[in-house]
PDB file of C-alpha atoms in Angstrom:
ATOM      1  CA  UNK K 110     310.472  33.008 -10.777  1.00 47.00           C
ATOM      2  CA  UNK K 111     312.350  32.529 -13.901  1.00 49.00           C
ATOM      3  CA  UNK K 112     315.917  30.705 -13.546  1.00 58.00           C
ATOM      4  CA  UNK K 113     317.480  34.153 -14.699  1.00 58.00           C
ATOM      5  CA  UNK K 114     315.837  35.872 -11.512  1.00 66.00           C
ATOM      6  CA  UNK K 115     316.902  33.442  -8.969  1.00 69.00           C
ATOM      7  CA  UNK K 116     319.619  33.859  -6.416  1.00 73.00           C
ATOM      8  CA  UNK K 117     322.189  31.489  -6.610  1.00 74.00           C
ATOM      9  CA  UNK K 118     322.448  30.909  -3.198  1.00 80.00           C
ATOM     10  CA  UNK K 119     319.630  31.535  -0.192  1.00 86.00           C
ATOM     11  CA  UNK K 120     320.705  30.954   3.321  1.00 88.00           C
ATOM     12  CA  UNK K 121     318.305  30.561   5.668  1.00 93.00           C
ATOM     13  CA  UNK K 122     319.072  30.594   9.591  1.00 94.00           C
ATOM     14  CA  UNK K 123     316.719  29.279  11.582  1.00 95.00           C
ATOM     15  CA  UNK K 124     316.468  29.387  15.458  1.00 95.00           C
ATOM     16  CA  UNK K 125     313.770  28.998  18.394  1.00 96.00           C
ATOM     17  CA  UNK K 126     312.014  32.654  19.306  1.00 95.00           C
ATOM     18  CA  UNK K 127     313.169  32.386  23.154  1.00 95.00           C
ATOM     19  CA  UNK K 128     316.880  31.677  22.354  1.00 93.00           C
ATOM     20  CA  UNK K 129     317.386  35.696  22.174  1.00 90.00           C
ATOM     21  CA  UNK K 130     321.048  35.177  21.499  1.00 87.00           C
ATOM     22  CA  UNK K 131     319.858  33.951  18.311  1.00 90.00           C
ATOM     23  CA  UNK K 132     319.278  37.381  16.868  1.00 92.00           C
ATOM     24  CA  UNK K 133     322.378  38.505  17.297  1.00 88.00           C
ATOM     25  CA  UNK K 134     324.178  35.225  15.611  1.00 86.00           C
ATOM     26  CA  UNK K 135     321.981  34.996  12.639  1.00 89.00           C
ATOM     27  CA  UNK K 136     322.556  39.135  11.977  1.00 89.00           C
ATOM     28  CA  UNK K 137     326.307  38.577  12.493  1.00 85.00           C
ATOM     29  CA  UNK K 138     326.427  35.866   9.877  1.00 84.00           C
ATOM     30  CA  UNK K 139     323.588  37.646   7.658  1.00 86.00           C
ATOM     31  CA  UNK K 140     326.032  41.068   7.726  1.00 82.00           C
ATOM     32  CA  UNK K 141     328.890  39.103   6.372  1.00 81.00           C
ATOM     33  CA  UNK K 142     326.923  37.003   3.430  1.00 80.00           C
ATOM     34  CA  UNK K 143     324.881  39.704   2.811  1.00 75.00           C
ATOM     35  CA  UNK K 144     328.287  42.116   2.213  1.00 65.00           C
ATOM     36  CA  UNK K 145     330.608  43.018  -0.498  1.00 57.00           C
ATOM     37  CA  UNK K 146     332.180  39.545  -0.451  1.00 56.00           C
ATOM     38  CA  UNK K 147     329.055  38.233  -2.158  1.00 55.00           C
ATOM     39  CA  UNK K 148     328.122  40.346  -4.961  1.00 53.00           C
ATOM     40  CA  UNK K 149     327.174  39.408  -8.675  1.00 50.00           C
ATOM     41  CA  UNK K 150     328.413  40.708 -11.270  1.00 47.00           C
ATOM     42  CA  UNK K 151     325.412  43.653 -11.643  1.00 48.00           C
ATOM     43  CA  UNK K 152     326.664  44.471  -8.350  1.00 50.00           C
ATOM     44  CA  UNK K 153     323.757  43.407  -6.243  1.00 53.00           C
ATOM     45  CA  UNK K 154     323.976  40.904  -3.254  1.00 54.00           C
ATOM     46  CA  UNK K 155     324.487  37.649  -4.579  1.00 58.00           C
ATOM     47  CA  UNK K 156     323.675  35.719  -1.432  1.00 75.00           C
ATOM     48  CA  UNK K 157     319.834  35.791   0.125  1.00 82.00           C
ATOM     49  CA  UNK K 158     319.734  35.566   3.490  1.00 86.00           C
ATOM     50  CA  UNK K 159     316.347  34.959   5.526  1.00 91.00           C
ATOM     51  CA  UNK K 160     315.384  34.335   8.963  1.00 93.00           C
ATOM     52  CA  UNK K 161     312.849  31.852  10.511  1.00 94.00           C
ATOM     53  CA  UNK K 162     312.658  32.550  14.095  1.00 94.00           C
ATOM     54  CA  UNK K 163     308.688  33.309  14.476  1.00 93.00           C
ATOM     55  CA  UNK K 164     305.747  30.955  14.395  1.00 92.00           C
ATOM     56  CA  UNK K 165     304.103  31.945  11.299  1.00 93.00           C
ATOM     57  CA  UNK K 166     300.383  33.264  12.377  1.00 94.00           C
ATOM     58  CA  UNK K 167     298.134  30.484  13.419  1.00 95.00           C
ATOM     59  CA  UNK K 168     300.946  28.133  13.775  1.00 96.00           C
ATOM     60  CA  UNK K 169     303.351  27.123  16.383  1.00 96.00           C
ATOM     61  CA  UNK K 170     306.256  27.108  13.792  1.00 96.00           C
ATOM     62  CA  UNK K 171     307.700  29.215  10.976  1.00 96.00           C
ATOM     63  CA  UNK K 172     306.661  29.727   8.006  1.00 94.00           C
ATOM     64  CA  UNK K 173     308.300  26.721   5.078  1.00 93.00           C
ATOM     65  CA  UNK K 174     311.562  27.056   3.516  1.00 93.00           C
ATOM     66  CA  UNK K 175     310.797  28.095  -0.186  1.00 90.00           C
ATOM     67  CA  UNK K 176     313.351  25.099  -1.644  1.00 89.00           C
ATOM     68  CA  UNK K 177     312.431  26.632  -5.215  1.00 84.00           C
ATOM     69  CA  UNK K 178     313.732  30.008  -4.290  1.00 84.00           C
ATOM     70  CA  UNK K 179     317.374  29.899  -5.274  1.00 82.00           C
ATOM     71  CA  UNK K 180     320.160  27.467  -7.315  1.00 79.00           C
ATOM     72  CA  UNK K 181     320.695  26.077  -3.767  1.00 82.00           C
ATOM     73  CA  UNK K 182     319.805  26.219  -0.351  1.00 88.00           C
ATOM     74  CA  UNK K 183     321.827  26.175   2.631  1.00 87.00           C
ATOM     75  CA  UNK K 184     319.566  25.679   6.150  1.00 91.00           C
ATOM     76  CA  UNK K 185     321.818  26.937   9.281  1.00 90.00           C
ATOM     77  CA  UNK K 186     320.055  25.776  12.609  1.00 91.00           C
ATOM     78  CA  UNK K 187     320.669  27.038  15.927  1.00 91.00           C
ATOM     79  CA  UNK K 188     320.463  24.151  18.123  1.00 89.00           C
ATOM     80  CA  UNK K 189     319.933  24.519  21.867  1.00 89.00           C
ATOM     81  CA  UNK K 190     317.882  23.465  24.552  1.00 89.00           C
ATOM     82  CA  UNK K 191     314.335  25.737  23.559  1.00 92.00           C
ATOM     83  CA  UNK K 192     314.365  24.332  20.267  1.00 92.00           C
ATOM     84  CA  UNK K 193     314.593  20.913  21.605  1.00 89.00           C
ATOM     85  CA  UNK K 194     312.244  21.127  24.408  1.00 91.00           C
ATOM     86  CA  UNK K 195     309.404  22.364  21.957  1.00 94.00           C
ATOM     87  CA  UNK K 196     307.856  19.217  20.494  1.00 95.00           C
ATOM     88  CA  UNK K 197     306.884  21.303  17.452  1.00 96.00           C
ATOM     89  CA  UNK K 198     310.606  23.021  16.717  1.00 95.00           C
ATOM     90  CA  UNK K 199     311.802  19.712  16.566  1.00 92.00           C
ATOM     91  CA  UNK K 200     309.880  18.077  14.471  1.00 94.00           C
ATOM     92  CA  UNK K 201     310.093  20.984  12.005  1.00 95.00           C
ATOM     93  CA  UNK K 202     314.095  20.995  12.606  1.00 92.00           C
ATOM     94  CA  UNK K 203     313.991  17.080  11.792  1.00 90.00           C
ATOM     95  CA  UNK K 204     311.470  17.659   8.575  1.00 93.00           C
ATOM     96  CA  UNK K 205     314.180  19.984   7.279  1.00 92.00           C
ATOM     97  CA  UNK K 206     316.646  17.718   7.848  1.00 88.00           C
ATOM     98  CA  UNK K 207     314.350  14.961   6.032  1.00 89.00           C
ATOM     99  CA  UNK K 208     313.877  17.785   3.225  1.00 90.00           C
ATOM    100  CA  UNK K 209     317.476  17.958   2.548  1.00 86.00           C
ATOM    101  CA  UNK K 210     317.785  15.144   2.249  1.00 82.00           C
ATOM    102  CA  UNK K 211     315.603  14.546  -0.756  1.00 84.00           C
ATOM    103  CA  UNK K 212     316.948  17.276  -2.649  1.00 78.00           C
ATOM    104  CA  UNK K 213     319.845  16.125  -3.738  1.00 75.00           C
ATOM    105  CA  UNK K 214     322.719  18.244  -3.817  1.00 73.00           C
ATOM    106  CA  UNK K 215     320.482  21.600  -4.127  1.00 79.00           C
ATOM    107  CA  UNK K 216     320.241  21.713  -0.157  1.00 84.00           C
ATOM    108  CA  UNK K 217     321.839  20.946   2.620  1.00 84.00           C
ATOM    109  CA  UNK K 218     321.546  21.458   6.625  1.00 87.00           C
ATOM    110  CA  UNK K 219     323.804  22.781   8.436  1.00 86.00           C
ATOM    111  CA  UNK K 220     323.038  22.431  12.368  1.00 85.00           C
ATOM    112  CA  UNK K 221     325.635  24.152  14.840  1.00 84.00           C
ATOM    113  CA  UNK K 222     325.327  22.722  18.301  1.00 81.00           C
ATOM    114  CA  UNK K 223     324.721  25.676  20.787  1.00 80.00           C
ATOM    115  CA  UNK K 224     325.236  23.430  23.897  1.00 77.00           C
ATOM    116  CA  UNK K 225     326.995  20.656  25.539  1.00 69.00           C
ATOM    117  CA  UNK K 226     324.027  18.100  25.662  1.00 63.00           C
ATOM    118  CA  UNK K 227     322.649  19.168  22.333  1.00 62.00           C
ATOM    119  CA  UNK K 228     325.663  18.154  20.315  1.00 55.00           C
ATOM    120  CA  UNK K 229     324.471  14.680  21.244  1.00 57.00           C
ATOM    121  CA  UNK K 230     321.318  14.240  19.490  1.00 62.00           C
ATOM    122  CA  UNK K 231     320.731  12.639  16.618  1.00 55.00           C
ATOM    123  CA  UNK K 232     320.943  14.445  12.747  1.00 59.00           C
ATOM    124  CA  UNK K 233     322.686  12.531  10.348  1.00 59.00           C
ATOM    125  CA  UNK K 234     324.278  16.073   9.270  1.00 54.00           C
ATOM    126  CA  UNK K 235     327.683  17.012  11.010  1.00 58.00           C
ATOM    127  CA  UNK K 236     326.938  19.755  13.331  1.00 57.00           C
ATOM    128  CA  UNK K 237     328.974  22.252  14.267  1.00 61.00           C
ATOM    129  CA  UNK K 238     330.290  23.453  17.774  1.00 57.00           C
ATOM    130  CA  UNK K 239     329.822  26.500  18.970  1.00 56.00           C
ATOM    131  CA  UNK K 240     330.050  24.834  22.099  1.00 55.00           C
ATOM    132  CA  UNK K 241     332.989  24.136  22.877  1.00 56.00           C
ATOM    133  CA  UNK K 242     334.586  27.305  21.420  1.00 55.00           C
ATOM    134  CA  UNK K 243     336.190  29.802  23.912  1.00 56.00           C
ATOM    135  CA  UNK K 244     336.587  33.226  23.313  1.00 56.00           C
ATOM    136  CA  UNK K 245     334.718  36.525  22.485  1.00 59.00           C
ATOM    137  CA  UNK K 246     331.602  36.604  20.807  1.00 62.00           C
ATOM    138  CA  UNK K 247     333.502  38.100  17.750  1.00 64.00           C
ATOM    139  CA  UNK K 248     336.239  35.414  17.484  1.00 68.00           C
ATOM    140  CA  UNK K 249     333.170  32.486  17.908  1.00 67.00           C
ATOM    141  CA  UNK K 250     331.319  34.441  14.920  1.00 69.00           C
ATOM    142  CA  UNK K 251     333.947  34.817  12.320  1.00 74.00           C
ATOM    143  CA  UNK K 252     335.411  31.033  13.003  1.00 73.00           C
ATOM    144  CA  UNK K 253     331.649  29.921  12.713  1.00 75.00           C
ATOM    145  CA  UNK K 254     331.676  31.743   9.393  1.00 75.00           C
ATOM    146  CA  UNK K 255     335.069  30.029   8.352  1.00 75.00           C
ATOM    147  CA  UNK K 256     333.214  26.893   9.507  1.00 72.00           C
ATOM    148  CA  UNK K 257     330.179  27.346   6.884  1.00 74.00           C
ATOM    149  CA  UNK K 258     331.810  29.046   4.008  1.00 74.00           C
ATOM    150  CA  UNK K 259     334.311  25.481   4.838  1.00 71.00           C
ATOM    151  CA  UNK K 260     331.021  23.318   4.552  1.00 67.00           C
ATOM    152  CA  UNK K 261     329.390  25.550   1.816  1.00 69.00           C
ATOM    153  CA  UNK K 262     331.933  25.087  -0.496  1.00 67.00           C
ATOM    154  CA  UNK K 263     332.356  21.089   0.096  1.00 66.00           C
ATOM    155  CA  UNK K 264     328.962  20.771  -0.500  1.00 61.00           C
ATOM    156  CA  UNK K 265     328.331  23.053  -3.320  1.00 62.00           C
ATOM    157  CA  UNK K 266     331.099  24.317  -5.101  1.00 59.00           C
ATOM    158  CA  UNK K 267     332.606  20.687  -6.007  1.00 54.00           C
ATOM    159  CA  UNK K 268     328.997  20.224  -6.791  1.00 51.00           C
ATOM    160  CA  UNK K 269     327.798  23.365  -8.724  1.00 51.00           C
ATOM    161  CA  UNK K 270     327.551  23.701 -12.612  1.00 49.00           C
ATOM    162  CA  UNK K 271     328.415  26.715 -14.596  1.00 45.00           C
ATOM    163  CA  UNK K 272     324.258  28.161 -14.885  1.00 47.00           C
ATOM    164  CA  UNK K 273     323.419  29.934 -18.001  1.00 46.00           C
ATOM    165  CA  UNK K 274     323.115  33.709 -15.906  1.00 49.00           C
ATOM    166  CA  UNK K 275     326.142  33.083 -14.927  1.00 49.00           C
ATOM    167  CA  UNK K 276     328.704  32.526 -12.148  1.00 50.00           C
ATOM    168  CA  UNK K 277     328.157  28.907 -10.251  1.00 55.00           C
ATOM    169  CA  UNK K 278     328.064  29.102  -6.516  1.00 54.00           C
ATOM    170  CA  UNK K 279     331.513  28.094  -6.333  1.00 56.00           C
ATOM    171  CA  UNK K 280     332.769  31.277  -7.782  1.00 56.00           C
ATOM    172  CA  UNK K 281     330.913  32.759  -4.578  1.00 51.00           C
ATOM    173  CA  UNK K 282     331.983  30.250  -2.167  1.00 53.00           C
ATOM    174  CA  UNK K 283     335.944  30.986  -3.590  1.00 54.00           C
ATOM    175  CA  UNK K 284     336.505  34.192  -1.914  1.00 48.00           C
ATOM    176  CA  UNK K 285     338.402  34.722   1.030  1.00 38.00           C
ATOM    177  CA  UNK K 286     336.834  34.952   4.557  1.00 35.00           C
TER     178      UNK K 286
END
């Protein structure tokens, strides 16, 4: 994929196939980045947004993260206790975390604690806390959105570089949630 062609910006939300609250998380948060907030200039989506929530076929986790895919990529993780008690989720949760790591500013993990006693294990990234938020499903989902557009834009719009197709991922990142 030519630099032209490429998003600027693929989110990726990741979460464990028996946490079935997952679903409805990941297609609250892909609705909104997936929206009219996000749109080039053509007009089309500007975000991508894909999940990884199945074992890919003959494997016990999902398919890779394509880190090639977009300008940047932004890994959210649904953390809670399936994930952790599956010796194979974790270590691909931690070898995305290691991934990130590597890339420089081009991608970054974004881990949101789903439970009390996850919040406590170890990822150098800050994770978020869905937690300890009260409230209604929808008031959890749109400050979780706040959270990462928040965390999106420290990361890569004091980071990003005017590309020659365009807008930066900044100019996404600046509109209003």
């Amino acid at each position: 994929m030519s630099n032209a062609d490429r998003p600027l910006l693929c989110l990726y939300l990741v979460w464990h196939p028996f946490f079935s609250y997952g679903v409805r998380i990941a297609e609250r948060l892909r609705r909104y980045f997936r929206g009219s907030h996000f749109l080039t200039v053509a007009g089309a989506p500007g975000v991508s947004v894909l999940y990884r929530s199945d074992s890919a076929p003959g494997m016990p986790v999902p398919l890779p993260i394509d880190w090639d895919d977009a300008e940047a990529t932004a890994v959210v993780l649904l953390v809670e206790s399936s994930l952790v008690s599956d010796p194979a989720w974790w270590d691909y949760a931690h070898n995305l975390s290691r991934r990130t790591k590597t890339s420089g500013l081009l991608a970054r993990l974004f881990p949101v604690a789903l439970e009390s006693e996850i919040f406590n294990l170890v990822f150098d990234e800050q994770a978020m806390r869905w937690d300890c938020r009260g409230g209604e499903d929808e008031d959890r989902g749109q400050r979780l959105i706040r959270g990462l557009i928040r965390m999106l834009w420290h990361h890569f719009g004091r980071n990003s570089q005017t590309t020659a197709t365009g807008p930066t991922v900044a100019d996404y990142l600046a509109r209003k949630v």
